[in-house]
XYZ file of C-alpha atoms in Angstrom:
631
model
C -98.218 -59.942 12.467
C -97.070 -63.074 11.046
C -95.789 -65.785 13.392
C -92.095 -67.059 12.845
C -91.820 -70.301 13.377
C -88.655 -72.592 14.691
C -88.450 -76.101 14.694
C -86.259 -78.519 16.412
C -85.858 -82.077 15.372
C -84.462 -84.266 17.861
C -84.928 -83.942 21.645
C -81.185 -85.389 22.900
C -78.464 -83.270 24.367
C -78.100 -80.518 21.450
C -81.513 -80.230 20.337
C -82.915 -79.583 23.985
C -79.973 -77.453 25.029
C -80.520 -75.244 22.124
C -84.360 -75.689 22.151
C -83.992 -74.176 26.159
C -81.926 -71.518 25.595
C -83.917 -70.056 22.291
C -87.438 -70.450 24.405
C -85.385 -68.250 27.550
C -84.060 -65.470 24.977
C -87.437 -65.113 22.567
C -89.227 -65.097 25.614
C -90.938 -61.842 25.708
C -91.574 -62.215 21.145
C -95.060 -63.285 21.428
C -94.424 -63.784 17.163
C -92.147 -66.362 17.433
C -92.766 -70.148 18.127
C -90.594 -72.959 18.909
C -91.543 -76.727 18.252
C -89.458 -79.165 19.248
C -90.157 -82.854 17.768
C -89.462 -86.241 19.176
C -89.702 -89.391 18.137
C -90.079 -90.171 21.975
C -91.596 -88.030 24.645
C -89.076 -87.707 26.425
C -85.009 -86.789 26.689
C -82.781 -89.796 26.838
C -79.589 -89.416 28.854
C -77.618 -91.004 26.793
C -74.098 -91.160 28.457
C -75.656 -93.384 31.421
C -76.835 -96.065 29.390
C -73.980 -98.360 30.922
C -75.671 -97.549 33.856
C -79.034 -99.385 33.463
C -77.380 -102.125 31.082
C -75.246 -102.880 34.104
C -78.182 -102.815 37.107
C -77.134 -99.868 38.250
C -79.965 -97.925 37.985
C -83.478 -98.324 36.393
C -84.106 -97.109 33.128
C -86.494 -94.595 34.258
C -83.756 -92.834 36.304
C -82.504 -91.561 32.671
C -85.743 -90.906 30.969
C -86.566 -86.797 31.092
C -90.143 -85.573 29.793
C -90.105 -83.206 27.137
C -93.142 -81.428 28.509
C -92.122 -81.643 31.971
C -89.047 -79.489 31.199
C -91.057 -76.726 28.622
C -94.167 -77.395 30.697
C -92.958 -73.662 32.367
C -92.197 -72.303 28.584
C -95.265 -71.071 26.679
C -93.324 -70.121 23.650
C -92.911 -74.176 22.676
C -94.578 -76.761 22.063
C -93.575 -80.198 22.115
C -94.509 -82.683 19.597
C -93.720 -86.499 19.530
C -93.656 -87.514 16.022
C -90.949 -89.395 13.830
C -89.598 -87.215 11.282
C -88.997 -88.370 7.532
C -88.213 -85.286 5.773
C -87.509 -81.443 5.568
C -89.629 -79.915 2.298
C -87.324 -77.271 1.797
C -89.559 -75.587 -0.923
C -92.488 -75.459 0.813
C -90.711 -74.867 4.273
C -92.479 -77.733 6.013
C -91.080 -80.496 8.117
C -93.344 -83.566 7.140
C -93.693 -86.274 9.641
C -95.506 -89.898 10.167
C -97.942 -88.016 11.877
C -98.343 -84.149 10.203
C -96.502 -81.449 8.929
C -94.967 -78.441 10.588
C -94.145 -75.034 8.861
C -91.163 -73.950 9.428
C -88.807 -70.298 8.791
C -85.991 -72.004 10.620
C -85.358 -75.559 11.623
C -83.066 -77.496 13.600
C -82.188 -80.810 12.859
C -80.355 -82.366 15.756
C -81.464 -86.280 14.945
C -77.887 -87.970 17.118
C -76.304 -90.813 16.136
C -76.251 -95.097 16.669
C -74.071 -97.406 16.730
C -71.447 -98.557 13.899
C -71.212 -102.431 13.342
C -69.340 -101.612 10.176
C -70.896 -104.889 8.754
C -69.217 -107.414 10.423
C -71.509 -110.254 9.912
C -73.531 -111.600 13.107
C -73.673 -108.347 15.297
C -77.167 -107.645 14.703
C -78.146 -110.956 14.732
C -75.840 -112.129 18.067
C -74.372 -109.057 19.683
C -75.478 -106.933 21.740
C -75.410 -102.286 21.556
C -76.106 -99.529 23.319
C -78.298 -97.612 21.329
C -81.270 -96.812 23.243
C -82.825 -97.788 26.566
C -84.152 -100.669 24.915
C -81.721 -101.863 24.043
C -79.664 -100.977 27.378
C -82.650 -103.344 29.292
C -82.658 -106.279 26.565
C -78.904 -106.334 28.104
C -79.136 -106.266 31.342
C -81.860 -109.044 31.459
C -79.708 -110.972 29.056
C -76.508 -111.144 31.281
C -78.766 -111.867 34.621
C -79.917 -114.952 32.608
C -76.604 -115.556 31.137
C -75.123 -115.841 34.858
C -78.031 -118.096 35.688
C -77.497 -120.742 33.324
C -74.217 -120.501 33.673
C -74.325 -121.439 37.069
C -76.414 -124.864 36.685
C -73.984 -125.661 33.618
C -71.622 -129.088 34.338
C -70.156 -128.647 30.648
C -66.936 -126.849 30.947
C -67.169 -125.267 27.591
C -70.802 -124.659 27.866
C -70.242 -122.786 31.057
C -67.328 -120.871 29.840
C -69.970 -119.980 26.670
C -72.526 -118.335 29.046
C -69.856 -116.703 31.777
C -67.365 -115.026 29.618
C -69.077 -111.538 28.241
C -66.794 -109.511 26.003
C -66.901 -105.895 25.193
C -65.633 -104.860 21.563
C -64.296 -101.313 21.689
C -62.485 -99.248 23.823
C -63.811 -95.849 23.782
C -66.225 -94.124 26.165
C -68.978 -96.513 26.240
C -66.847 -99.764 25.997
C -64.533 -98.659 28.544
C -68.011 -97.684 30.702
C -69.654 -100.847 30.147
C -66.801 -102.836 31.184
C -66.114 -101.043 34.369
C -69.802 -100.623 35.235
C -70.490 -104.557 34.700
C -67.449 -105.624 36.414
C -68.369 -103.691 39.800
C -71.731 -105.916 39.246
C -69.659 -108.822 38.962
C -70.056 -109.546 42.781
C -73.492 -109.136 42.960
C -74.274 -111.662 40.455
C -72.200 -113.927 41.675
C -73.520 -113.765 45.214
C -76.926 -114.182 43.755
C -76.393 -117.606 42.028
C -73.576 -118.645 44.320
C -70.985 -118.246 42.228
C -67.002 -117.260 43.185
C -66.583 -113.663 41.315
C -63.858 -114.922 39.444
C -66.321 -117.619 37.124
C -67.452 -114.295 35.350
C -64.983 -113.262 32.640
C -65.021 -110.036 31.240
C -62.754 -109.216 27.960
C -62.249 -105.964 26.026
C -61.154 -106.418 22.538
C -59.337 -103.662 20.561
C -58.191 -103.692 17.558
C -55.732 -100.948 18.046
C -52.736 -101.555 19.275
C -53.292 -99.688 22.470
C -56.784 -99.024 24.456
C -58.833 -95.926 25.350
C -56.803 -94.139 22.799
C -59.585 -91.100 23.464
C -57.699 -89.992 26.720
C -54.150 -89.091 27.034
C -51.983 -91.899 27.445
C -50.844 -91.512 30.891
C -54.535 -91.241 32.003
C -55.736 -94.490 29.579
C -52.544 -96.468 31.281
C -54.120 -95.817 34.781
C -57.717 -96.708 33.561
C -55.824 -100.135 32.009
C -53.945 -101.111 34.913
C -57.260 -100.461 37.431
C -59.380 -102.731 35.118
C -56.634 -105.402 34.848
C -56.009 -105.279 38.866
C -60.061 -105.830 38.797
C -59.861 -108.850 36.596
C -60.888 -107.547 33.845
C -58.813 -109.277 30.804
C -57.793 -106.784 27.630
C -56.807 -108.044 24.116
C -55.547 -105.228 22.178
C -54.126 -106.230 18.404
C -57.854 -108.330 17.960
C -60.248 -107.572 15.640
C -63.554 -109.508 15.752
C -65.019 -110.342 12.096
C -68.038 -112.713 13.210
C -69.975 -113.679 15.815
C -72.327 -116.605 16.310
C -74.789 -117.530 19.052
C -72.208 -119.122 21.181
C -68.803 -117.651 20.022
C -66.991 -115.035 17.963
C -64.536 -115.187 15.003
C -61.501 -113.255 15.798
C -59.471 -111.640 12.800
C -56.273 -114.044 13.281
C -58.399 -117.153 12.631
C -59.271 -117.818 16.101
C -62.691 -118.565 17.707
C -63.699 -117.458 21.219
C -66.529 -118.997 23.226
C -69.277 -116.435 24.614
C -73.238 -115.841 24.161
C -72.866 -112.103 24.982
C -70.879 -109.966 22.954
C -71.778 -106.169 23.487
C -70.509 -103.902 20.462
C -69.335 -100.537 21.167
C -66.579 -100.226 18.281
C -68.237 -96.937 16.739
C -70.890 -94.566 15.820
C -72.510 -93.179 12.904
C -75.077 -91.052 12.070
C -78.682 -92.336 12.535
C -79.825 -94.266 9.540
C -83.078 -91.659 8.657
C -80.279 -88.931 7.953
C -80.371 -90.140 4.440
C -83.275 -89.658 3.570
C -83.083 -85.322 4.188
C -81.451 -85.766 0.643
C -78.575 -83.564 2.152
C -74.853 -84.186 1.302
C -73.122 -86.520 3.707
C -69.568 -87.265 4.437
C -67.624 -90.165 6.789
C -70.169 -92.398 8.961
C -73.345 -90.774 6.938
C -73.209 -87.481 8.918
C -74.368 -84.232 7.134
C -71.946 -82.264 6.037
C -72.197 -78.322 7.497
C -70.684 -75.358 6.890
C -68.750 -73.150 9.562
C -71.750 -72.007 10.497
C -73.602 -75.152 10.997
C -75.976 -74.370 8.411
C -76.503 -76.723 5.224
C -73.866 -75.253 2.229
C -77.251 -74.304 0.713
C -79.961 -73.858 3.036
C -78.957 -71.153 5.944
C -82.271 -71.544 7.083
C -81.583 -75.213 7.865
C -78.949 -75.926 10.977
C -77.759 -79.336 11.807
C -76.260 -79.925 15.003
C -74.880 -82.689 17.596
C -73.471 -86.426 16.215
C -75.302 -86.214 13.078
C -73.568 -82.974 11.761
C -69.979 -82.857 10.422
C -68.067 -80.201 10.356
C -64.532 -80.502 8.840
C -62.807 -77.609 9.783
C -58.969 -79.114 9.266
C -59.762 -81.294 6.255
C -58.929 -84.596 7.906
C -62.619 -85.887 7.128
C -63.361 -87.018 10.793
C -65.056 -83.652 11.445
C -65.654 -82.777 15.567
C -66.025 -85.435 18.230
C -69.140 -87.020 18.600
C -69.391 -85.893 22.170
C -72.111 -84.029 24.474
C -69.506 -80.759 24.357
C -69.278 -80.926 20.677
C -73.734 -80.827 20.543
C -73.783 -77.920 22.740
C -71.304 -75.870 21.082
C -72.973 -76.563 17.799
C -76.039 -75.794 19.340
C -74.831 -72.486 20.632
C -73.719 -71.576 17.497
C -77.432 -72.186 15.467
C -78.887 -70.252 18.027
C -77.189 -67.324 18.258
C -77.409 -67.334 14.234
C -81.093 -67.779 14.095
C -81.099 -64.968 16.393
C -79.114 -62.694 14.057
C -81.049 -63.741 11.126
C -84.444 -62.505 12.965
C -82.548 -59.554 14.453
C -80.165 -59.078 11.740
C -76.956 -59.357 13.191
C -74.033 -60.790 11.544
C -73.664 -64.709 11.906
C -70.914 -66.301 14.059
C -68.905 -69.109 13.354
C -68.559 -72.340 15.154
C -66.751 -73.167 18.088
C -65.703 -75.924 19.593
C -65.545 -75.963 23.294
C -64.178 -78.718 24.992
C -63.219 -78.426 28.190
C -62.006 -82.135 29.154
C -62.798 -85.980 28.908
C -64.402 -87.865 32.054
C -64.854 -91.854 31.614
C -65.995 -93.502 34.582
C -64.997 -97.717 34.975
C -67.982 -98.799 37.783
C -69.684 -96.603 40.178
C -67.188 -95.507 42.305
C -64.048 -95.070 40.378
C -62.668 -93.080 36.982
C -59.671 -90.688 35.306
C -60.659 -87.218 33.894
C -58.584 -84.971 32.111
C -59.346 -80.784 32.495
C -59.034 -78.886 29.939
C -55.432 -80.471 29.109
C -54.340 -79.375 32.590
C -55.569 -81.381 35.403
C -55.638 -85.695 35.352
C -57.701 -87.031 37.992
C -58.688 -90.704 38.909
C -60.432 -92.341 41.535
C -62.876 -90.465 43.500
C -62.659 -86.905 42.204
C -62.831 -88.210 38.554
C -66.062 -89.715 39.212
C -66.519 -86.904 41.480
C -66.277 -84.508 38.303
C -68.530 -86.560 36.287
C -71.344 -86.218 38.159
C -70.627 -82.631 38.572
C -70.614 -82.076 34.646
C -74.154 -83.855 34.275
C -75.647 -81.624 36.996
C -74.271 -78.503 35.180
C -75.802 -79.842 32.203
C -79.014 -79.869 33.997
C -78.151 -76.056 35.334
C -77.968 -75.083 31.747
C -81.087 -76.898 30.736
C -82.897 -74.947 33.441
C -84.427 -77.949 35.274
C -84.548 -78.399 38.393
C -86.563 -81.207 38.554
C -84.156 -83.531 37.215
C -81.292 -81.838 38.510
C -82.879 -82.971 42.039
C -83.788 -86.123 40.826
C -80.216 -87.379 39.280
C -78.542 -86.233 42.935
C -81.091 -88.968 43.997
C -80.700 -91.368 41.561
C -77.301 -91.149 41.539
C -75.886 -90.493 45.042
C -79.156 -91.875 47.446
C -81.459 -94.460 45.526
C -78.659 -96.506 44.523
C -78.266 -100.879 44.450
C -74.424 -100.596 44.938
C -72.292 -98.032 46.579
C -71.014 -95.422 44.171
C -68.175 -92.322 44.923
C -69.748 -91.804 48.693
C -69.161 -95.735 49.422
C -72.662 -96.305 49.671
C -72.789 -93.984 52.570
C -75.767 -91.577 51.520
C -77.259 -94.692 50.067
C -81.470 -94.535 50.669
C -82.455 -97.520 50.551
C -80.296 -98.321 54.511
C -82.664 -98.845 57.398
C -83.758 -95.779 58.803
C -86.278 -97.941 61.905
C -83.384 -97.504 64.218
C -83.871 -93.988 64.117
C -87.404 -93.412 65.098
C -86.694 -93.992 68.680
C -84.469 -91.138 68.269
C -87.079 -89.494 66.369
C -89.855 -89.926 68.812
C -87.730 -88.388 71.692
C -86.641 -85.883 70.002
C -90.463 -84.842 68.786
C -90.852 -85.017 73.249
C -88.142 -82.841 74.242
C -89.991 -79.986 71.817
C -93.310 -81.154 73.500
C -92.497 -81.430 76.831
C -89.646 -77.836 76.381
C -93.212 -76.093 75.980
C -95.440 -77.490 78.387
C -94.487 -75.082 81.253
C -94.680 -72.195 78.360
C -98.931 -72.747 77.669
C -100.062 -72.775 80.874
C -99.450 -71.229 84.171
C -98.184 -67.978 84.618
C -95.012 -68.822 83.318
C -97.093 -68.989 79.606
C -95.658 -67.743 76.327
C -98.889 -66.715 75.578
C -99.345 -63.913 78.475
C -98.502 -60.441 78.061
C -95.577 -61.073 79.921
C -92.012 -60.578 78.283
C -90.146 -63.719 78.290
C -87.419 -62.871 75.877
C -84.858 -61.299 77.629
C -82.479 -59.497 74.999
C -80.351 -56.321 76.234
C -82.463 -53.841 74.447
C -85.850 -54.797 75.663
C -85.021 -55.304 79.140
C -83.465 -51.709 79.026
C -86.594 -50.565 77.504
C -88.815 -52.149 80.102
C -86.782 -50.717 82.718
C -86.268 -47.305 81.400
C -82.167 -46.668 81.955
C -81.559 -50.078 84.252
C -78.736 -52.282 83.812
C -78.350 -52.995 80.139
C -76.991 -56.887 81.211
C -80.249 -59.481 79.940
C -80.772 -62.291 82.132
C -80.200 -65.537 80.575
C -83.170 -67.611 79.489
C -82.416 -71.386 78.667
C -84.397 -72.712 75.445
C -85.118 -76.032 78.104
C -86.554 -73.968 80.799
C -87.354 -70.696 79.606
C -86.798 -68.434 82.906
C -84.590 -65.597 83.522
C -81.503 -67.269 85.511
C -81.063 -65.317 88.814
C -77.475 -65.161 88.389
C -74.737 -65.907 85.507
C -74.095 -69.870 84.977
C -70.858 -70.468 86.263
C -67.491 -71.138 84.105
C -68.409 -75.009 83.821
C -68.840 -77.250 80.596
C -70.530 -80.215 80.991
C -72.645 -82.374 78.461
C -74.909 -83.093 81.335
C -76.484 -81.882 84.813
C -74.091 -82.131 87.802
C -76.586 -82.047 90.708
C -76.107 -78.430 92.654
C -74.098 -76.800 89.142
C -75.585 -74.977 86.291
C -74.355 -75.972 82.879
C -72.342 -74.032 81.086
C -74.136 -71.781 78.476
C -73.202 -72.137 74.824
C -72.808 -68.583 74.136
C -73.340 -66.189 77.572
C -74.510 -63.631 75.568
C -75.425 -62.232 71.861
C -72.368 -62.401 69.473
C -72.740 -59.064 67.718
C -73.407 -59.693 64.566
C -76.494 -61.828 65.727
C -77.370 -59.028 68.114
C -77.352 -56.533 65.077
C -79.685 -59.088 63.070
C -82.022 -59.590 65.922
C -82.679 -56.020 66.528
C -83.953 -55.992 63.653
C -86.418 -58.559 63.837
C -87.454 -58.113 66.845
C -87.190 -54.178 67.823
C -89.625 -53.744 70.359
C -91.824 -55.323 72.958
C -94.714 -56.013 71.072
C -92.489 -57.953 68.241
C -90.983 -59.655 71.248
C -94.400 -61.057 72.341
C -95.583 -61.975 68.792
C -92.422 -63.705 68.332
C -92.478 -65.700 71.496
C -95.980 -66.846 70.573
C -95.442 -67.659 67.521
C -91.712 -69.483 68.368
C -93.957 -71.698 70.785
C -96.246 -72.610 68.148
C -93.788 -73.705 66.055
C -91.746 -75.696 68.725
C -95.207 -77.364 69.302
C -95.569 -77.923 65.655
C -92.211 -79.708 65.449
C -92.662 -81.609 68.140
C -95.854 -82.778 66.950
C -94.389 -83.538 63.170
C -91.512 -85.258 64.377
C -93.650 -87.722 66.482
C -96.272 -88.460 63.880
C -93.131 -88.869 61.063
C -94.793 -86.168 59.494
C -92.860 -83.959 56.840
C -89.831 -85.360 59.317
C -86.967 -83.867 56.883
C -88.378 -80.789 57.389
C -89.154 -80.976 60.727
C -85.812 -82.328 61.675
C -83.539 -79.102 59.460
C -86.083 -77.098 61.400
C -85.229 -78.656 64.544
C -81.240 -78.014 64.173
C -81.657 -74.237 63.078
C -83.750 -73.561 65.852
C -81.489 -75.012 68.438
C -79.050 -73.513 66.474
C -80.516 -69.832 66.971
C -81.363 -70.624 70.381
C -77.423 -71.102 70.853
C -76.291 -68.275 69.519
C -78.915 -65.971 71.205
C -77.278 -66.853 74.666
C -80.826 -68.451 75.430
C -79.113 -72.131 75.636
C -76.940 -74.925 77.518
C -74.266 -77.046 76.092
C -76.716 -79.893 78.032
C -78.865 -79.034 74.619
C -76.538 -78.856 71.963
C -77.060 -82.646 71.140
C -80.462 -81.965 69.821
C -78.721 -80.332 66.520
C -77.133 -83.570 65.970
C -80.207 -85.660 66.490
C -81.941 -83.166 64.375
C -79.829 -83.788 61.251
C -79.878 -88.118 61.896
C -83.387 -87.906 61.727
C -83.447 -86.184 58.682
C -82.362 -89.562 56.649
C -85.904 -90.325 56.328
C -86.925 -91.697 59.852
C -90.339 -90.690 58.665
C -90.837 -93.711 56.701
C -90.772 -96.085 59.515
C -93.915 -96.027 61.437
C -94.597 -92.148 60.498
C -96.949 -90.797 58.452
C -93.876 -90.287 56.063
C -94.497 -93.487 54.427
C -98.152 -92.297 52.713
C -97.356 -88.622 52.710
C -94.007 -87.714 51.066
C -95.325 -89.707 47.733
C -98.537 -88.145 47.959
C -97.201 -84.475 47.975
C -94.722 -84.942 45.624
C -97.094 -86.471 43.364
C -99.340 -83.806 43.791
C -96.948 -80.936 43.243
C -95.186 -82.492 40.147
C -98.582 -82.642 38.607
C -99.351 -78.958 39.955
C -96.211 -77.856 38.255
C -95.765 -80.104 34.890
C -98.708 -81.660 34.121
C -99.799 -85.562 33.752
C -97.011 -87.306 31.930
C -98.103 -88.577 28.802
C -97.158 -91.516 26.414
C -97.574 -88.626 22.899
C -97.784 -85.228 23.151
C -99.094 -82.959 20.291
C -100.916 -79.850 19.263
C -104.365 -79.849 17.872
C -105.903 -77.926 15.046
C -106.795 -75.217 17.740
C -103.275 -74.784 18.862
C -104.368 -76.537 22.296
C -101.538 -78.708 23.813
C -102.060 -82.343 24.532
């Protein structure tokens, strides 16, 4: 049977999406292969950029492997190679590297950024194209901050402190917001006063953010003004030197970092396809985002334009816009192997999010809902972990939530509450002690004749203590998770978070809740499960105490900890006394491990070892060889 063969060009948000979602439905065709081509190995998240430019995160924190995300997907292959034309004749998409055949390809190449010209950008200005170019930044404000503060010269100074962004759309409002809220930072780092930084927006418009409604882009412009941030709108730039810029009404303004994010267009290799292209060099499509005379040939994402209402501006150049294109090549390439009838493109857009620093934003819902503040950043991060849902990746759904809520330098949404990186040494007393109680809870239970390990029935639930005693009383005498021994009589009506000498502490629960009774039964039915299940239950107590004193696996250990106490609780077998050990439980959980545990050496280790177990060595290329063997 001959092989079909599908090729994607272009691993950002609409060629994986779509490069995911055809390896998940062609599954089970064992004809049909997928090979998606990168000029990089991995996925660049592309909307974060502000992120690492500003010192927010490192640029590794928005780098995602190809082959780590199709490393579960035998169906593709993943090839890094830069791609210089589509030979439409022979069906073959030739690259620096090789050539690929092809029945049905994909080009999804994105987009850069739009200096329209203006002379001195490339030269003197700064743009967020890549992660290169997001680094080169940051490093070159840190050192502009520097010099600035050893500079006497007033107008020198003012040269190296004032950093302007040009453009007001989603990246230039980004970048200003995310390097004002590191601001403080640098200033505290070269003892500075927060206020010797200048940041300016420039807009040539006459009114800013003009992508969001305008009662949303008013509350974005009065938080960045109540920040300090200064806005200029009415101000074109037309030419920028080393140390200043020329603005349109004759004017010069004094800077040495001028970061342009007045546009896009499509990526300068789109040219050279030898399709037809319309406004900012994108490909023009038909309504089915096929080439007008190719409909084996999709083009999706920025690079694609699709001018449904005849204005020439085509559909935003936005994540939502990629995806629906890409669900719309899909779902034709499927009909054309299945033949079905094609479907027709749709844009879905189901609101705009900018976030202006870490911990603050507006978002608009589907033209309903306008939030700001925390549940517009709240919403943001919310969106990029569904994107991650639809990707079907795990991995990097896990490791965003980290990156972006735990592992952080300043506080985001949460306030810097769930940061990481806080001291977790004052919690391994708490740690230790807790690892005791377990230890020193199951002493009495190993040895003796009060052992766990005996023949002798220790759990006391209504149904087995009726079975023992064929027809007795069906009442269970109360065993304590602390002590372990039947009580002699019911603990008296008294709460208290401690002993009182000559009192009993009042029990959590004095007996089964039903619906815990009905699930326990179940479990547990009979004698003999009773007495493998208080064996093993001692183990593991033993086991936790153990972990938890070592700082071994200690977020495990310390979940463990609370459910158990937890269980214990609600099976009438424990005191309010021990209800603080659920609460210890989860503080220790924050990664007490770390500090003089085993934690420190282990947690690395095993995650290195089961990310390599699961996706393979990362790799600087990946290819295929002659013998269809992935590298």
């Amino acid at each position: 049977m001959a092989e079909t063969n599908i090729v994607v060009i272009g691993g950002g948000y609409g060629g994986l999406y779509t490069t995911k979602h055809l390896a998940k439905k062609l599954k089970k065709r064992h004809d049909i292969k997928i090979t998606l081509i990168d000029k990089n190995p991995y996925m660049t998240m592309m909307t974060s950029l502000h992120e690492v430019a500003a010192n927010r995160v490192e640029a590794k924190s928005l780098k995602y492997d190809l082959q780590r995300l199709f490393s579960r997907r035998k169906n593709v292959d993943v090839v890094t190679d830069n791609i210089t034309k589509i030979d439409q004749s022979a069906k073959k998409v030739i690259g620096d590297n090789g050539s690929y055949p092809y029945d049905y390809v994909i080009l999804a190449i994105g987009s850069q950024p739009n200096d329209f010209n203006t002379p001195g950008v490339k030269e003197n200005g700064f743009v967020l194209g890549n992660l290169d170019d997001a680094e080169q930044l940051r490093d070159h404000i840190d050192m502009m901050v520097h010099l600035g503060s050893k500079e006497r010269d007033p107008e020198k100074r003012a040269q190296y402190l004032n950093f302007v962004v040009v453009g007001t759309g989603f990246t230039g409002t980004e970048m200003a917001g995310e390097l004002n809220s590191w601001r403080g930072d640098l200033a505290k780092k070269y003892n500075l006063q927060k206020d010797d930084i200048k940041i300016t927006m420039m807009e040539m418009a006459p009114t800013v953010m003009n992508m969001l409604d305008r009662s949303d882009a008013d509350k974005a412009e009065k938080y960045l003004l109540k920040q300090g941030v200064e806005i200029k709108v009415n101000t074109g730039v037309v030419g920028v030197h080393e140390n200043y810029i020329d603005l349109k009404d004759g004017s010069t303004y004094p800077t040495r970092t001028l970061i342009w994010t007045a546009g896009v267009k499509a990526v300068d290799t789109a040219k050279n396809f030898g399709f037809e292209t319309g406004r900012a060099g994108r490909i023009i499509v038909n309504e089915y985002s096929q080439i007008p005379t190719d409909p084996h040939v999709y083009v999706i994402g920025d690079v694609a334009l699709y001018d449904a209402n005849g204005s020439g501006r085509g559909e935003p150049q936005v994540v939502q816009g990629a995806e629906s294109a890409g669900k719309c090549a899909l779902r034709n390439i499927l009909s054309q192997i299945n033949g079905g009838e094609p479907v027709k493109f749709k844009g879905t857009y189901s609101g705009f999010m900018v976030s202006l620093g870490p911990a603050w934003g507006v978002a608009s819902l589907v033209n309903t809902f306008h939030l700001s503040g925390f549940f517009a950043i709240l919403m943001k991060d919310i969106v990029d972990m569904i994107y991650f849902m639809e990707i079907y990746s795990g991995h990097y759904l896990f490791h965003y939530i980290m990156d972006e809520w735990f592992r952080i330098k300043r506080p985001t949404l949460w306030r810097g509450n769930l940061n990481r990186y806080g001291n977790v040494l004052w919690t391994v007393p708490l740690r230790i002690y807790l690892g005791l109680m377990w230890l020193v809870d199951c002493w009495y239970k190993v040895q003796g004749s009060g052992s766990w390990f005996t023949n002798k029935l220790q759990l006391h639930f209504p149904w087995l203590v009726q079975a023992a005693t064929s027809g007795a009383s069906q009442k269970a005498a109360a065993t304590t998770a602390a002590s372990g021994k039947a009580a002699t009589s019911a603990a008296p009506a008294l709460f208290s978070l401690n002993y009182d000498y000559g009192h009993s502490p009042m029990a959590v629960f004095d007996k089964m809740p039903n619906w815990v009774q009905s699930m326990t039964k179940v479990m547990i039915p009979n004698k003999d499960a009773a007495l493998v299940a208080q064996k093993t239950m001692t183990c593991l107590e033993i086991a936790l105490g153990i972990m938890l004193v070592l700082g071994l696996c200690t977020w495990f250990a310390g979940g463990m900890s609370a459910i158990f106490v937890a269980i214990f609780c609600l099976s009438g077998m424990n005191y309010w006394v021990n209800v603080w050990m659920i609460f210890a439980a989860i503080a220790v959980m924050n990664g007490s491990g770390r500090a003089f545990g085993l934690d420190m050496w282990f947690v690395p280790w095993l995650e290195k070892k089961l990310t390599k177990l699961r996706y393979g060595v990362l790799k600087p290329i990946y290819h295929v060889d002659k013998n269809g063997v992935k590298n």
